[in-house]
């Protein structure tokens, strides 16, 4: 079993940056693909980014490609989301998830989910 705890959210002005972290517990972390999702006000949860268990493969939603970067440190059992050039439409609760592959994560299929961290981007 994997438990996930997100951190790093907050309030930032448009054009600014934030780095989210997702700390995982459990010795099986390195065997899971990891992903970030978000749910904005009045919106459905959407896939943001995913990374394979070794970190060699990544995937991004079109809306964040070129601005966000996902990475992981298996030794620290942590996955990160570096968010640059933030826009007001990036405002959402951001969740991390563990799954069996980036393809499944991109379809919203995750085995474990965190509680989320709020990101608010002011204009």
Short mmCIF file of N, CA and C in Angstrom, two decimals:
data_model
loop_
_atom_site.label_atom_id
_atom_site.label_comp_id
_atom_site.label_asym_id
_atom_site.label_seq_id
_atom_site.Cartn_x
_atom_site.Cartn_y
_atom_site.Cartn_z
N UNK A 1 0.84 -1.18 0.00
CA UNK A 1 0.00 0.00 0.00
C UNK A 1 0.88 1.24 0.00
N UNK A 2 0.38 2.29 -0.63
CA UNK A 2 1.10 3.56 -0.71
C UNK A 2 0.23 4.67 -0.17
N UNK A 3 0.78 5.47 0.71
CA UNK A 3 0.10 6.67 1.20
C UNK A 3 0.79 7.89 0.63
N UNK A 4 -0.01 8.86 0.19
CA UNK A 4 0.52 10.02 -0.51
C UNK A 4 0.11 11.31 0.20
N UNK A 5 1.07 12.21 0.38
CA UNK A 5 0.79 13.49 1.03
C UNK A 5 1.39 14.60 0.18
N UNK A 6 0.52 15.48 -0.34
CA UNK A 6 0.96 16.60 -1.16
C UNK A 6 1.29 17.81 -0.30
N UNK A 7 2.18 18.64 -0.80
CA UNK A 7 2.51 19.91 -0.16
C UNK A 7 3.03 20.87 -1.21
N UNK A 8 3.15 22.14 -0.82
CA UNK A 8 3.73 23.13 -1.71
C UNK A 8 2.73 24.05 -2.37
N UNK A 9 1.46 23.82 -2.15
CA UNK A 9 0.47 24.70 -2.75
C UNK A 9 0.46 26.06 -2.08
N UNK A 10 -0.28 26.98 -2.66
CA UNK A 10 -0.37 28.32 -2.08
C UNK A 10 -0.93 29.30 -3.06
N UNK A 11 -0.78 30.57 -2.72
CA UNK A 11 -1.27 31.67 -3.54
C UNK A 11 -0.09 32.29 -4.28
N UNK A 12 -0.23 32.47 -5.57
CA UNK A 12 0.85 33.04 -6.38
C UNK A 12 0.23 33.93 -7.45
N UNK A 13 0.96 34.93 -7.86
CA UNK A 13 0.48 35.81 -8.92
C UNK A 13 0.70 35.16 -10.29
N UNK A 14 -0.12 35.55 -11.22
CA UNK A 14 0.04 35.05 -12.59
C UNK A 14 1.46 35.32 -13.08
N UNK A 15 2.03 34.33 -13.74
CA UNK A 15 3.40 34.41 -14.21
C UNK A 15 4.41 33.85 -13.23
N UNK A 16 3.97 33.57 -12.02
CA UNK A 16 4.85 33.04 -11.00
C UNK A 16 5.04 31.54 -11.09
N UNK A 17 5.74 31.00 -10.09
CA UNK A 17 6.08 29.58 -10.08
C UNK A 17 5.78 28.98 -8.71
N UNK A 18 5.51 27.70 -8.72
CA UNK A 18 5.37 26.91 -7.50
C UNK A 18 5.93 25.53 -7.77
N UNK A 19 6.40 24.87 -6.74
CA UNK A 19 6.79 23.47 -6.85
C UNK A 19 6.00 22.66 -5.85
N UNK A 20 5.24 21.73 -6.36
CA UNK A 20 4.49 20.82 -5.51
C UNK A 20 5.31 19.57 -5.25
N UNK A 21 5.12 19.04 -4.06
CA UNK A 21 5.77 17.77 -3.70
C UNK A 21 4.71 16.78 -3.26
N UNK A 22 4.99 15.53 -3.51
CA UNK A 22 4.11 14.45 -3.06
C UNK A 22 5.00 13.40 -2.42
N UNK A 23 4.91 13.32 -1.10
CA UNK A 23 5.72 12.35 -0.36
C UNK A 23 4.94 11.05 -0.21
N UNK A 24 5.58 9.97 -0.54
CA UNK A 24 4.94 8.66 -0.48
C UNK A 24 5.54 7.81 0.62
N UNK A 25 4.71 7.08 1.27
CA UNK A 25 5.18 6.07 2.23
C UNK A 25 4.94 4.69 1.64
N UNK A 26 5.76 3.77 2.02
CA UNK A 26 5.62 2.43 1.47
C UNK A 26 6.82 2.05 0.64
N UNK A 27 7.26 0.84 0.77
CA UNK A 27 8.47 0.40 0.11
C UNK A 27 8.28 0.12 -1.37
N UNK A 28 7.02 0.16 -1.84
CA UNK A 28 6.76 -0.16 -3.23
C UNK A 28 6.67 1.07 -4.12
N UNK A 29 7.01 2.25 -3.59
CA UNK A 29 6.86 3.49 -4.34
C UNK A 29 7.52 3.40 -5.70
N UNK A 30 8.74 2.89 -5.74
CA UNK A 30 9.50 2.91 -6.99
C UNK A 30 8.91 1.99 -8.05
N UNK A 31 7.95 1.17 -7.70
CA UNK A 31 7.35 0.28 -8.69
C UNK A 31 6.11 0.90 -9.34
N UNK A 32 5.72 2.09 -8.90
CA UNK A 32 4.52 2.75 -9.42
C UNK A 32 4.86 3.90 -10.34
N UNK A 33 4.07 4.04 -11.37
CA UNK A 33 4.05 5.30 -12.10
C UNK A 33 3.31 6.31 -11.22
N UNK A 34 3.67 7.57 -11.36
CA UNK A 34 3.07 8.62 -10.54
C UNK A 34 2.48 9.71 -11.44
N UNK A 35 1.44 10.31 -10.94
CA UNK A 35 0.81 11.36 -11.74
C UNK A 35 0.30 12.49 -10.88
N UNK A 36 0.09 13.62 -11.52
CA UNK A 36 -0.55 14.78 -10.90
C UNK A 36 -1.86 15.05 -11.63
N UNK A 37 -2.86 15.37 -10.85
CA UNK A 37 -4.17 15.73 -11.37
C UNK A 37 -4.61 17.03 -10.71
N UNK A 38 -5.64 17.63 -11.26
CA UNK A 38 -6.18 18.83 -10.63
C UNK A 38 -7.68 18.90 -10.85
N UNK A 39 -8.31 19.59 -9.93
CA UNK A 39 -9.75 19.83 -10.05
C UNK A 39 -10.01 21.28 -9.70
N UNK A 40 -10.40 22.05 -10.71
CA UNK A 40 -10.70 23.45 -10.52
C UNK A 40 -12.13 23.64 -10.07
N UNK A 41 -12.47 24.86 -9.64
CA UNK A 41 -13.83 25.14 -9.17
C UNK A 41 -14.86 24.83 -10.25
N UNK A 42 -15.81 23.98 -9.91
CA UNK A 42 -16.86 23.65 -10.84
C UNK A 42 -16.45 22.78 -12.01
N UNK A 43 -15.25 22.22 -11.92
CA UNK A 43 -14.74 21.40 -13.03
C UNK A 43 -14.52 19.96 -12.58
N UNK A 44 -14.42 19.08 -13.55
CA UNK A 44 -14.06 17.71 -13.24
C UNK A 44 -12.55 17.59 -13.04
N UNK A 45 -12.17 16.56 -12.34
CA UNK A 45 -10.74 16.31 -12.15
C UNK A 45 -10.10 15.96 -13.49
N UNK A 46 -8.92 16.50 -13.74
CA UNK A 46 -8.24 16.26 -15.00
C UNK A 46 -6.79 15.87 -14.78
N UNK A 47 -6.29 15.08 -15.68
CA UNK A 47 -4.89 14.69 -15.67
C UNK A 47 -4.01 15.89 -16.01
N UNK A 48 -2.90 16.02 -15.29
CA UNK A 48 -1.96 17.11 -15.53
C UNK A 48 -0.64 16.57 -16.08
N UNK A 49 -0.06 15.60 -15.37
CA UNK A 49 1.24 15.07 -15.79
C UNK A 49 1.44 13.69 -15.17
N UNK A 50 2.25 12.88 -15.85
CA UNK A 50 2.57 11.55 -15.34
C UNK A 50 4.02 11.21 -15.60
N UNK A 51 4.56 10.30 -14.80
CA UNK A 51 5.94 9.88 -14.95
C UNK A 51 6.03 8.40 -14.65
N UNK A 52 6.83 7.69 -15.45
CA UNK A 52 6.98 6.26 -15.28
C UNK A 52 7.76 5.93 -14.01
N UNK A 53 7.76 4.67 -13.65
CA UNK A 53 8.36 4.29 -12.37
C UNK A 53 9.84 4.57 -12.31
N UNK A 54 10.52 4.55 -13.45
CA UNK A 54 11.95 4.88 -13.44
C UNK A 54 12.20 6.35 -13.74
N UNK A 55 11.17 7.03 -14.19
CA UNK A 55 11.33 8.43 -14.54
C UNK A 55 11.75 8.68 -15.97
N UNK A 56 11.85 7.61 -16.76
CA UNK A 56 12.31 7.77 -18.12
C UNK A 56 11.26 8.21 -19.10
N UNK A 57 10.01 8.16 -18.71
CA UNK A 57 8.92 8.53 -19.60
C UNK A 57 7.97 9.47 -18.87
N UNK A 58 7.62 10.56 -19.53
CA UNK A 58 6.68 11.52 -18.95
C UNK A 58 5.56 11.83 -19.94
N UNK A 59 4.48 12.33 -19.41
CA UNK A 59 3.34 12.73 -20.24
C UNK A 59 2.71 13.96 -19.60
N UNK A 60 2.19 14.83 -20.46
CA UNK A 60 1.61 16.08 -19.98
C UNK A 60 0.30 16.37 -20.68
N UNK A 61 -0.59 17.04 -19.97
CA UNK A 61 -1.77 17.58 -20.60
C UNK A 61 -1.35 18.72 -21.51
N UNK A 62 -2.08 18.90 -22.57
CA UNK A 62 -1.72 19.93 -23.54
C UNK A 62 -1.70 21.33 -22.90
N UNK A 63 -2.57 21.52 -21.93
CA UNK A 63 -2.71 22.84 -21.31
C UNK A 63 -1.50 23.24 -20.46
N UNK A 64 -0.68 22.27 -20.07
CA UNK A 64 0.46 22.60 -19.20
C UNK A 64 1.80 22.29 -19.85
N UNK A 65 1.79 21.66 -21.00
CA UNK A 65 3.03 21.27 -21.65
C UNK A 65 3.89 22.50 -21.93
N UNK A 66 5.15 22.40 -21.54
CA UNK A 66 6.08 23.51 -21.73
C UNK A 66 6.14 24.44 -20.53
N UNK A 67 5.17 24.32 -19.63
CA UNK A 67 5.16 25.16 -18.42
C UNK A 67 5.40 24.34 -17.15
N UNK A 68 4.90 23.11 -17.13
CA UNK A 68 5.02 22.25 -15.95
C UNK A 68 6.02 21.13 -16.23
N UNK A 69 6.71 20.70 -15.18
CA UNK A 69 7.65 19.59 -15.30
C UNK A 69 7.45 18.64 -14.13
N UNK A 70 7.24 17.37 -14.43
CA UNK A 70 7.11 16.36 -13.40
C UNK A 70 8.44 15.63 -13.27
N UNK A 71 8.80 15.31 -12.03
CA UNK A 71 10.02 14.55 -11.78
C UNK A 71 9.81 13.71 -10.53
N UNK A 72 10.71 12.80 -10.29
CA UNK A 72 10.59 11.95 -9.11
C UNK A 72 11.98 11.62 -8.58
N UNK A 73 12.04 11.36 -7.29
CA UNK A 73 13.25 10.92 -6.63
C UNK A 73 12.88 9.66 -5.86
N UNK A 74 13.20 8.52 -6.41
CA UNK A 74 12.78 7.26 -5.78
C UNK A 74 13.48 7.04 -4.45
N UNK A 75 14.69 7.58 -4.31
CA UNK A 75 15.39 7.43 -3.03
C UNK A 75 14.66 8.18 -1.92
N UNK A 76 14.03 9.29 -2.29
CA UNK A 76 13.28 10.09 -1.31
C UNK A 76 11.78 9.76 -1.36
N UNK A 77 11.41 8.84 -2.18
CA UNK A 77 10.00 8.46 -2.39
C UNK A 77 9.11 9.69 -2.53
N UNK A 78 9.52 10.58 -3.41
CA UNK A 78 8.82 11.84 -3.61
C UNK A 78 8.71 12.12 -5.11
N UNK A 79 7.56 12.65 -5.48
CA UNK A 79 7.37 13.11 -6.84
C UNK A 79 7.07 14.61 -6.79
N UNK A 80 7.55 15.32 -7.80
CA UNK A 80 7.45 16.79 -7.82
C UNK A 80 6.70 17.26 -9.05
N UNK A 81 6.14 18.43 -8.92
CA UNK A 81 5.56 19.12 -10.08
C UNK A 81 6.03 20.57 -10.03
N UNK A 82 6.94 20.90 -10.92
CA UNK A 82 7.40 22.27 -11.04
C UNK A 82 6.47 23.00 -11.98
N UNK A 83 5.87 24.06 -11.50
CA UNK A 83 4.88 24.81 -12.28
C UNK A 83 5.40 26.21 -12.52
N UNK A 84 5.63 26.54 -13.76
CA UNK A 84 6.11 27.87 -14.14
C UNK A 84 5.07 28.59 -14.99
N UNK A 85 5.22 29.89 -15.11
CA UNK A 85 4.32 30.69 -15.94
C UNK A 85 2.86 30.40 -15.60
N UNK A 86 2.56 30.41 -14.34
CA UNK A 86 1.22 30.04 -13.89
C UNK A 86 0.18 31.05 -14.38
N UNK A 87 -1.01 30.52 -14.65
CA UNK A 87 -2.13 31.32 -15.14
C UNK A 87 -3.30 31.17 -14.16
N UNK A 88 -4.20 32.13 -14.16
CA UNK A 88 -5.37 32.00 -13.27
C UNK A 88 -6.14 30.70 -13.51
N UNK A 89 -6.17 30.23 -14.74
CA UNK A 89 -6.90 28.99 -15.03
C UNK A 89 -6.20 27.75 -14.48
N UNK A 90 -5.00 27.90 -13.93
CA UNK A 90 -4.34 26.78 -13.25
C UNK A 90 -4.82 26.63 -11.81
N UNK A 91 -5.65 27.56 -11.35
CA UNK A 91 -6.20 27.48 -10.00
C UNK A 91 -6.99 26.19 -9.83
N UNK A 92 -6.63 25.41 -8.81
CA UNK A 92 -7.27 24.11 -8.61
C UNK A 92 -6.70 23.47 -7.36
N UNK A 93 -7.36 22.41 -6.94
CA UNK A 93 -6.75 21.50 -5.97
C UNK A 93 -5.95 20.48 -6.76
N UNK A 94 -4.70 20.32 -6.40
CA UNK A 94 -3.81 19.41 -7.11
C UNK A 94 -3.62 18.14 -6.29
N UNK A 95 -3.79 17.01 -6.96
CA UNK A 95 -3.67 15.71 -6.32
C UNK A 95 -2.55 14.91 -6.98
N UNK A 96 -1.87 14.12 -6.19
CA UNK A 96 -0.98 13.14 -6.80
C UNK A 96 -1.60 11.75 -6.67
N UNK A 97 -1.19 10.89 -7.55
CA UNK A 97 -1.72 9.54 -7.58
C UNK A 97 -0.65 8.57 -8.00
N UNK A 98 -0.78 7.34 -7.55
CA UNK A 98 0.11 6.25 -7.95
C UNK A 98 -0.69 5.25 -8.77
N UNK A 99 -0.08 4.81 -9.85
CA UNK A 99 -0.78 3.86 -10.72
C UNK A 99 0.19 2.91 -11.37
N UNK A 100 -0.35 2.03 -12.18
CA UNK A 100 0.48 1.01 -12.79
C UNK A 100 1.19 1.47 -14.04
N UNK A 101 0.80 2.61 -14.59
CA UNK A 101 1.46 3.12 -15.78
C UNK A 101 0.97 4.49 -16.14
N UNK A 102 1.76 5.22 -16.91
CA UNK A 102 1.37 6.58 -17.29
C UNK A 102 0.15 6.58 -18.21
N UNK A 103 -0.02 5.53 -19.00
CA UNK A 103 -1.19 5.47 -19.86
C UNK A 103 -2.47 5.40 -19.03
N UNK A 104 -2.47 4.55 -18.02
CA UNK A 104 -3.62 4.46 -17.15
C UNK A 104 -3.86 5.74 -16.37
N UNK A 105 -2.78 6.33 -15.90
CA UNK A 105 -2.93 7.59 -15.16
C UNK A 105 -3.53 8.66 -16.06
N UNK A 106 -3.09 8.73 -17.29
CA UNK A 106 -3.63 9.73 -18.22
C UNK A 106 -5.13 9.54 -18.45
N UNK A 107 -5.60 8.34 -18.20
CA UNK A 107 -7.04 8.05 -18.31
C UNK A 107 -7.74 8.20 -16.97
N UNK A 108 -7.00 8.67 -15.96
CA UNK A 108 -7.60 8.89 -14.65
C UNK A 108 -7.63 7.68 -13.75
N UNK A 109 -6.88 6.64 -14.15
CA UNK A 109 -6.88 5.42 -13.37
C UNK A 109 -5.69 5.41 -12.42
N UNK A 110 -5.98 5.55 -11.12
CA UNK A 110 -4.94 5.53 -10.12
C UNK A 110 -5.29 4.56 -9.01
N UNK A 111 -4.28 3.92 -8.47
CA UNK A 111 -4.52 2.98 -7.39
C UNK A 111 -4.58 3.66 -6.03
N UNK A 112 -3.79 4.72 -5.87
CA UNK A 112 -3.74 5.46 -4.61
C UNK A 112 -3.76 6.95 -4.92
N UNK A 113 -4.41 7.69 -4.01
CA UNK A 113 -4.58 9.14 -4.20
C UNK A 113 -4.24 9.87 -2.92
N UNK A 114 -3.68 11.07 -3.09
CA UNK A 114 -3.46 11.94 -1.96
C UNK A 114 -4.69 12.78 -1.67
N UNK A 115 -4.59 13.62 -0.65
CA UNK A 115 -5.72 14.45 -0.23
C UNK A 115 -5.79 15.78 -0.98
N UNK A 116 -4.70 16.16 -1.63
CA UNK A 116 -4.72 17.37 -2.43
C UNK A 116 -4.11 18.57 -1.74
N UNK A 117 -3.64 19.51 -2.56
CA UNK A 117 -3.12 20.78 -2.08
C UNK A 117 -3.65 21.89 -2.98
N UNK A 118 -4.07 22.98 -2.37
CA UNK A 118 -4.71 24.06 -3.12
C UNK A 118 -3.67 24.96 -3.78
N UNK A 119 -3.87 25.24 -5.04
CA UNK A 119 -3.07 26.22 -5.77
C UNK A 119 -4.01 27.30 -6.27
N UNK A 120 -3.71 28.55 -5.92
CA UNK A 120 -4.52 29.67 -6.36
C UNK A 120 -3.62 30.67 -7.08
N UNK A 121 -3.99 30.99 -8.31
CA UNK A 121 -3.22 31.92 -9.12
C UNK A 121 -4.06 33.18 -9.32
N UNK A 122 -3.55 34.29 -8.82
CA UNK A 122 -4.28 35.55 -8.94
C UNK A 122 -3.85 36.29 -10.21
N UNK A 123 -4.78 37.02 -10.77
CA UNK A 123 -4.49 37.76 -12.01
C UNK A 123 -3.96 39.15 -11.73
#
